């Protein structure tokens, strides 16, 4: 474990030297927290947190000006600011805040976990680690230890943050830390819903989502946040469903439609929450089955799109899977069937193997056929109708309104069955089956 890569990155961007030159005489600015932790773990960070004995706003603004970075205020009352430095290959984000206590060491002791309570002084010489709580040793032994007795009571969101660190970094809670976390779980309702949502998403959006959910259950946070499960729901079933989804995604990423799957999974459903996070939540909740899931998601301020997508995926069941057996072996038929599963058909395709059950290999083939057909038949994700409302009105003398919607529904079924998979076939099918809608609307 060493800080050389971090030092080289900061010096290459000119950040350390400019900070040192901008600070008043005998005043030192310190890099703290996650960037040091990640660098010692072998990860190159792009986000940096700096702390300063006094209000750093004017200095941060001056530093940003010298570097040609974009500066803005994050929280004027708390004197937090940020600048963003765009380089040829990457973007560096630097946050500035005053000490939380009279000295650097007391500031570090007020932080959440020892692995986040390390610092280095931004001085012209070699960067030296300041580690009063032995955070590097805890990092080396894969131990997650709270900085103090009241760490979770000071900010109950640290309960969720601890689970994220433990799950994502494969750390083991120090026993006393785990006890204090569990004792503080009931205080989570004191935290703003938006903060809970963001921290929860960061935990379950990682490749170790199963570990995060297991820890949520083990600590009592799962029940505290989402309530008890309905009859038939359980943690074991939920984790198995999540594992199945992980197998599906892994298989599809390397399959024939892997590129479109990767592009879709990289989409953002709402701020800080990607499609992958929503899929993980849906898979888990399809097995855990919380009593009032929609109400909880609303209370946590999840967006309408996120909630709607989770509901869409949870609605996929054995009946949906059975209807897939009635789909003709034609691209348009598959695309139309998939379009009927909800507002986000690609999500349904990814989730469908969980509803079908059975052999994963066969399910993956079926899913790939659906995705390929949908991509081939759509334009920018939109599956247009084979005939438009104007043609229907002029051909059959039917005014726009419910009647047109009903005819389209009948035609969609004909597309799925393979009776009409082109514009010419659709027009002929409508002429041949005019009695179907004449009877309904005569």
XYZ file of C-alpha atoms in Angstrom:
442
model
C 0.000 0.000 0.000
C 1.451 3.339 -1.040
C 0.373 6.835 -2.024
C 2.743 7.257 -4.959
C 0.093 6.888 -7.705
C -2.155 9.400 -5.911
C 0.717 11.858 -5.500
C 1.681 11.558 -9.163
C -1.888 12.165 -10.273
C -2.323 15.264 -8.109
C 1.039 16.701 -9.118
C 0.410 16.009 -12.809
C -2.747 18.111 -12.534
C -0.841 20.788 -10.613
C -3.298 20.627 -7.714
C -0.904 20.158 -4.784
C 1.466 22.923 -5.839
C -1.325 25.428 -6.506
C -3.019 24.638 -3.189
C 0.268 25.048 -1.305
C 0.985 28.392 -2.982
C -2.550 29.706 -2.386
C -2.656 28.948 1.325
C -1.692 31.657 3.815
C 1.658 31.388 5.599
C 1.858 28.461 8.067
C -1.637 27.313 7.036
C -1.950 23.855 5.541
C -4.753 22.372 3.487
C -5.264 18.605 3.809
C -6.531 15.920 1.466
C -8.753 13.574 3.496
C -11.081 10.608 3.248
C -12.091 8.386 0.373
C -9.414 9.343 -2.156
C -6.699 8.177 0.241
C -8.611 5.010 1.085
C -9.162 4.152 -2.570
C -5.587 4.900 -3.550
C -4.233 2.664 -0.788
C -6.625 -0.048 -2.015
C -5.218 0.178 -5.535
C -7.970 2.288 -7.114
C -7.263 5.598 -8.808
C -9.807 8.189 -7.559
C -11.116 11.181 -9.486
C -12.957 12.778 -6.549
C -10.964 14.539 -3.837
C -11.999 16.048 -0.494
C -9.866 18.794 1.025
C -10.255 20.282 4.500
C -8.952 23.588 5.762
C -8.608 25.084 9.278
C -10.853 28.055 8.392
C -13.416 28.939 5.762
C -11.785 27.668 2.522
C -14.181 29.320 0.066
C -11.964 32.212 -1.068
C -8.909 29.954 -1.311
C -10.791 27.310 -3.269
C -12.033 29.983 -5.667
C -8.491 31.297 -6.128
C -7.103 27.776 -6.646
C -9.773 27.048 -9.240
C -8.886 30.275 -11.049
C -5.189 29.397 -11.222
C -5.983 25.892 -12.533
C -8.610 27.073 -15.012
C -11.246 24.955 -13.253
C -14.968 25.583 -12.868
C -15.822 26.739 -9.341
C -19.180 26.762 -7.541
C -20.638 26.786 -4.038
C -22.087 23.525 -2.716
C -23.395 24.747 0.644
C -22.849 28.368 1.603
C -23.989 27.893 5.213
C -21.560 25.026 5.803
C -18.881 26.772 3.684
C -18.564 23.840 1.283
C -17.382 24.523 -2.274
C -16.206 22.570 -5.302
C -14.224 22.994 -8.455
C -14.120 20.681 -11.455
C -10.907 20.395 -13.451
C -11.328 18.930 -16.940
C -8.246 17.338 -18.435
C -7.712 15.713 -21.845
C -8.678 12.250 -20.591
C -10.514 12.668 -17.299
C -12.366 15.050 -14.990
C -11.204 15.707 -11.442
C -13.657 16.920 -8.803
C -12.256 18.708 -5.741
C -14.431 19.560 -2.725
C -13.366 21.984 0.009
C -14.727 22.258 3.556
C -13.529 23.685 6.898
C -12.399 21.482 9.780
C -15.240 19.884 11.730
C -13.270 20.453 14.942
C -10.454 22.716 16.231
C -7.609 20.567 14.850
C -6.980 18.090 12.060
C -6.755 15.121 14.427
C -9.983 16.007 16.187
C -11.582 16.481 12.760
C -10.496 12.985 11.719
C -11.839 11.502 14.950
C -15.271 12.946 14.161
C -15.445 11.097 10.843
C -17.332 7.864 10.248
C -14.842 4.999 9.813
C -11.109 4.728 10.376
C -10.486 3.861 6.720
C -11.932 7.292 5.888
C -10.056 9.109 8.648
C -6.661 9.438 6.981
C -5.130 12.618 5.593
C -2.117 13.999 3.754
C -0.824 17.572 3.897
C -0.831 19.470 0.600
C 2.752 20.718 0.824
C 5.490 20.898 -1.829
C 7.359 17.891 -0.433
C 6.479 14.193 -0.632
C 2.992 13.342 0.569
C 3.066 11.711 4.008
C 0.172 9.819 5.519
C -1.444 11.194 8.677
C -3.269 8.283 10.298
C -4.046 8.778 14.016
C -6.744 6.042 14.088
C -4.712 3.384 12.269
C -7.000 3.359 9.269
C -4.346 1.903 6.967
C -3.972 -1.089 9.278
C -7.742 -1.634 9.261
C -7.717 -1.376 5.480
C -4.942 -3.965 5.288
C -6.838 -6.375 7.551
C -10.179 -5.715 5.742
C -11.735 -4.360 8.940
C -14.473 -1.733 9.141
C -14.204 0.158 12.402
C -16.131 3.247 13.525
C -14.064 6.251 14.553
C -15.866 6.725 17.835
C -18.557 5.579 20.224
C -21.132 8.027 18.896
C -20.341 7.769 15.196
C -23.744 6.348 14.189
C -25.709 8.520 16.578
C -24.012 11.632 15.158
C -25.305 10.651 11.715
C -27.533 7.544 11.441
C -26.968 7.466 7.666
C -23.581 6.002 8.554
C -25.427 2.738 9.218
C -26.155 2.496 5.484
C -22.761 3.864 4.537
C -21.105 1.176 6.657
C -23.081 -1.521 4.863
C -22.033 -0.055 1.512
C -18.363 -0.086 2.486
C -18.545 -3.586 3.944
C -20.360 -5.001 0.914
C -18.577 -3.167 -1.903
C -15.074 -3.495 -0.454
C -15.556 -6.938 1.120
C -14.798 -5.722 4.635
C -15.694 -7.313 7.967
C -17.286 -5.223 10.699
C -15.286 -4.910 13.886
C -17.645 -6.499 16.488
C -18.236 -3.395 18.621
C -18.837 -1.322 15.507
C -21.463 -3.794 14.318
C -23.184 -3.730 17.712
C -23.358 0.057 17.684
C -24.650 0.069 14.126
C -27.464 -2.340 14.993
C -28.372 -0.313 18.061
C -28.607 2.836 15.915
C -30.791 1.370 13.158
C -34.064 2.759 14.615
C -32.612 6.256 14.249
C -32.494 5.983 10.445
C -35.890 7.696 10.249
C -34.144 10.918 11.337
C -32.270 11.016 8.013
C -33.635 12.865 4.979
C -35.238 10.378 2.550
C -33.149 11.657 -0.359
C -29.922 10.819 1.500
C -31.176 7.325 2.303
C -32.174 6.755 -1.319
C -28.779 7.795 -2.643
C -26.774 5.752 -0.140
C -29.015 2.702 -0.621
C -28.579 2.901 -4.397
C -24.806 3.086 -4.054
C -24.814 -0.061 -1.931
C -27.048 -2.221 -4.095
C -25.731 -0.938 -7.400
C -22.373 -2.626 -6.878
C -21.328 -6.056 -8.183
C -21.784 -7.252 -4.594
C -25.467 -6.359 -4.317
C -26.261 -9.716 -2.677
C -23.790 -8.985 0.120
C -25.370 -5.552 0.627
C -28.879 -6.983 0.935
C -27.652 -9.691 3.302
C -26.143 -7.038 5.562
C -29.301 -4.928 5.362
C -31.225 -7.941 6.636
C -28.636 -8.937 9.235
C -28.513 -5.478 10.804
C -32.291 -4.942 10.780
C -32.119 -2.097 8.264
C -34.043 -4.067 5.636
C -37.097 -4.388 7.862
C -36.658 -0.867 9.226
C -36.726 0.615 5.714
C -39.068 -1.714 3.838
C -41.148 -3.438 6.484
C -41.934 -7.101 6.808
C -42.402 -9.490 3.914
C -45.766 -10.794 2.701
C -46.563 -14.476 3.197
C -44.448 -16.450 0.778
C -41.682 -13.884 0.683
C -38.329 -14.445 2.358
C -34.717 -13.318 2.374
C -33.588 -16.677 0.990
C -35.915 -16.470 -1.999
C -34.966 -12.834 -2.583
C -31.228 -13.560 -2.631
C -31.781 -16.497 -4.980
C -33.723 -14.239 -7.365
C -30.959 -11.656 -7.238
C -28.367 -14.343 -7.971
C -30.447 -15.509 -10.948
C -30.570 -11.961 -12.309
C -26.799 -11.674 -11.957
C -26.427 -14.900 -13.974
C -28.776 -13.563 -16.658
C -26.960 -10.216 -16.958
C -23.582 -11.942 -17.043
C -24.753 -14.255 -19.809
C -26.355 -11.512 -21.884
C -23.387 -9.151 -21.620
C -21.229 -11.698 -23.439
C -23.922 -12.854 -25.883
C -25.026 -11.786 -29.352
C -26.889 -8.710 -28.072
C -24.268 -7.820 -25.484
C -23.610 -4.313 -26.798
C -27.250 -3.183 -26.591
C -27.544 -4.748 -23.119
C -24.458 -2.900 -21.891
C -25.722 0.385 -23.313
C -29.108 -0.012 -21.643
C -27.637 -1.009 -18.280
C -25.440 2.087 -18.375
C -28.502 4.354 -18.554
C -29.526 6.506 -15.609
C -33.058 6.015 -14.344
C -32.822 9.075 -12.108
C -30.011 11.039 -10.489
C -27.444 8.659 -8.936
C -29.576 5.610 -9.801
C -28.904 3.490 -12.871
C -31.001 0.860 -14.596
C -28.803 -1.807 -13.007
C -29.800 -0.603 -9.527
C -33.506 -0.753 -10.386
C -33.153 -4.274 -11.802
C -31.387 -5.401 -8.617
C -34.138 -3.911 -6.475
C -36.879 -5.539 -8.547
C -35.187 -8.944 -8.431
C -34.730 -8.795 -4.674
C -38.210 -7.480 -3.922
C -39.815 -10.081 -6.188
C -38.578 -12.638 -3.665
C -38.780 -10.643 -0.437
C -42.197 -9.152 -1.296
C -42.522 -6.180 1.085
C -46.048 -5.435 2.272
C -46.186 -1.806 1.094
C -43.318 -1.467 -1.363
C -44.766 1.337 -3.503
C -45.525 3.495 -0.456
C -42.004 2.991 0.872
C -40.405 3.874 -2.467
C -42.504 7.034 -2.644
C -41.528 7.965 0.912
C -37.856 7.549 -0.018
C -38.417 9.959 -2.910
C -37.690 7.523 -5.715
C -38.780 8.921 -9.066
C -41.933 7.948 -10.933
C -39.810 6.232 -13.552
C -37.988 4.106 -10.962
C -41.185 3.109 -9.169
C -42.998 2.461 -12.451
C -40.183 0.283 -13.748
C -40.064 -1.788 -10.567
C -43.836 -2.277 -10.766
C -43.544 -3.265 -14.429
C -40.953 -5.911 -13.636
C -42.800 -7.278 -10.614
C -45.897 -7.683 -12.805
C -44.057 -10.196 -15.004
C -45.292 -13.571 -13.828
C -45.945 -17.110 -15.008
C -48.941 -15.934 -17.054
C -46.737 -13.434 -18.889
C -44.195 -16.145 -19.565
C -46.952 -18.510 -20.778
C -48.203 -15.916 -23.274
C -44.737 -15.893 -24.804
C -45.492 -19.375 -26.091
C -48.183 -17.889 -28.376
C -45.724 -15.568 -30.134
C -44.975 -16.392 -33.776
C -41.407 -17.077 -34.839
C -41.060 -13.684 -36.538
C -39.108 -10.564 -35.498
C -42.148 -8.264 -35.658
C -44.176 -10.687 -33.547
C -41.489 -10.853 -30.867
C -41.006 -7.089 -30.905
C -44.737 -6.407 -30.558
C -45.084 -8.885 -27.693
C -42.143 -7.337 -25.844
C -43.502 -3.826 -26.416
C -46.680 -4.897 -24.647
C -44.907 -5.738 -21.400
C -44.493 -2.102 -20.303
C -42.945 1.286 -20.954
C -39.404 -0.139 -20.879
C -39.428 -3.341 -22.949
C -35.686 -4.001 -22.706
C -35.954 -4.156 -18.907
C -38.737 -6.736 -19.287
C -36.537 -8.803 -21.595
C -33.700 -8.802 -19.056
C -36.056 -9.704 -16.224
C -38.114 -12.294 -18.107
C -35.903 -15.336 -17.329
C -36.788 -14.878 -13.653
C -40.508 -15.121 -14.513
C -40.070 -18.059 -16.884
C -38.004 -20.198 -14.548
C -36.261 -23.323 -15.801
C -32.953 -23.712 -17.638
C -30.864 -20.541 -17.838
C -29.375 -21.383 -21.247
C -32.793 -21.704 -22.909
C -34.021 -18.527 -21.204
C -31.012 -16.563 -22.397
C -31.642 -17.676 -25.978
C -35.277 -16.581 -25.741
C -34.274 -13.239 -24.266
C -31.637 -12.641 -26.943
C -34.225 -13.344 -29.670
C -36.601 -10.814 -28.101
C -33.941 -8.121 -27.742
C -32.603 -8.645 -31.270
C -36.131 -8.492 -32.704
C -36.997 -5.352 -30.749
C -33.800 -3.594 -31.806
C -34.391 -4.556 -35.454
C -37.999 -3.364 -35.525
C -37.722 -0.121 -33.570
C -36.434 3.344 -34.356
C -34.700 4.953 -31.364
C -36.523 2.550 -29.051
C -39.957 3.239 -30.511
C -42.090 0.536 -32.192
C -44.396 2.339 -34.599
C -47.812 0.990 -35.603
C -48.067 -0.721 -38.978
C -50.992 1.535 -39.951
C -51.843 4.964 -38.571
C -55.099 6.372 -37.298
C -55.700 8.496 -40.399
C -55.695 5.431 -42.633
C -58.069 3.612 -40.286
C -60.467 6.561 -40.242
C -60.514 7.014 -44.014
C -60.651 3.305 -44.820
C -63.409 2.332 -42.407
C -65.101 5.622 -41.659
C -64.393 5.387 -37.924
C -63.825 8.563 -35.932
C -60.732 8.843 -33.781
C -61.164 7.804 -30.167
C -61.758 4.520 -28.323
C -62.693 2.719 -31.526
C -59.278 3.387 -33.092
C -57.573 2.231 -29.898
C -59.584 -0.996 -29.916
C -58.714 -1.728 -33.562
C -55.040 -1.160 -32.838
C -55.258 -3.584 -29.943
C -56.745 -6.234 -32.248
C -54.040 -5.586 -34.807
C -51.334 -5.909 -32.156
C -52.636 -9.368 -31.336
C -52.506 -10.223 -35.046
C -48.879 -9.068 -35.117
C -48.026 -11.280 -32.151
C -49.700 -14.318 -33.734
C -47.867 -13.671 -37.005
C -50.961 -12.934 -39.090
C -49.859 -9.367 -39.891
C -46.202 -8.388 -39.647
C -45.930 -5.722 -42.360
C -47.972 -2.664 -43.365
C -49.493 -4.431 -46.383
C -50.368 -7.527 -44.345
C -51.886 -5.315 -41.636
C -54.155 -3.475 -44.094
C -55.297 -6.741 -45.662
C -55.890 -8.328 -42.267
C -58.044 -5.377 -41.205
C -60.120 -5.590 -44.372
C -60.538 -9.348 -43.959
C -61.502 -9.024 -40.294
C -63.590 -5.866 -40.433
C -66.481 -7.714 -38.826
C -64.523 -7.900 -35.584
C -64.749 -4.169 -35.040
C -67.983 -3.602 -36.981
C -69.791 -5.712 -34.406
C -68.283 -3.768 -31.519
C -68.931 -0.294 -32.879
C -71.965 -0.536 -35.181
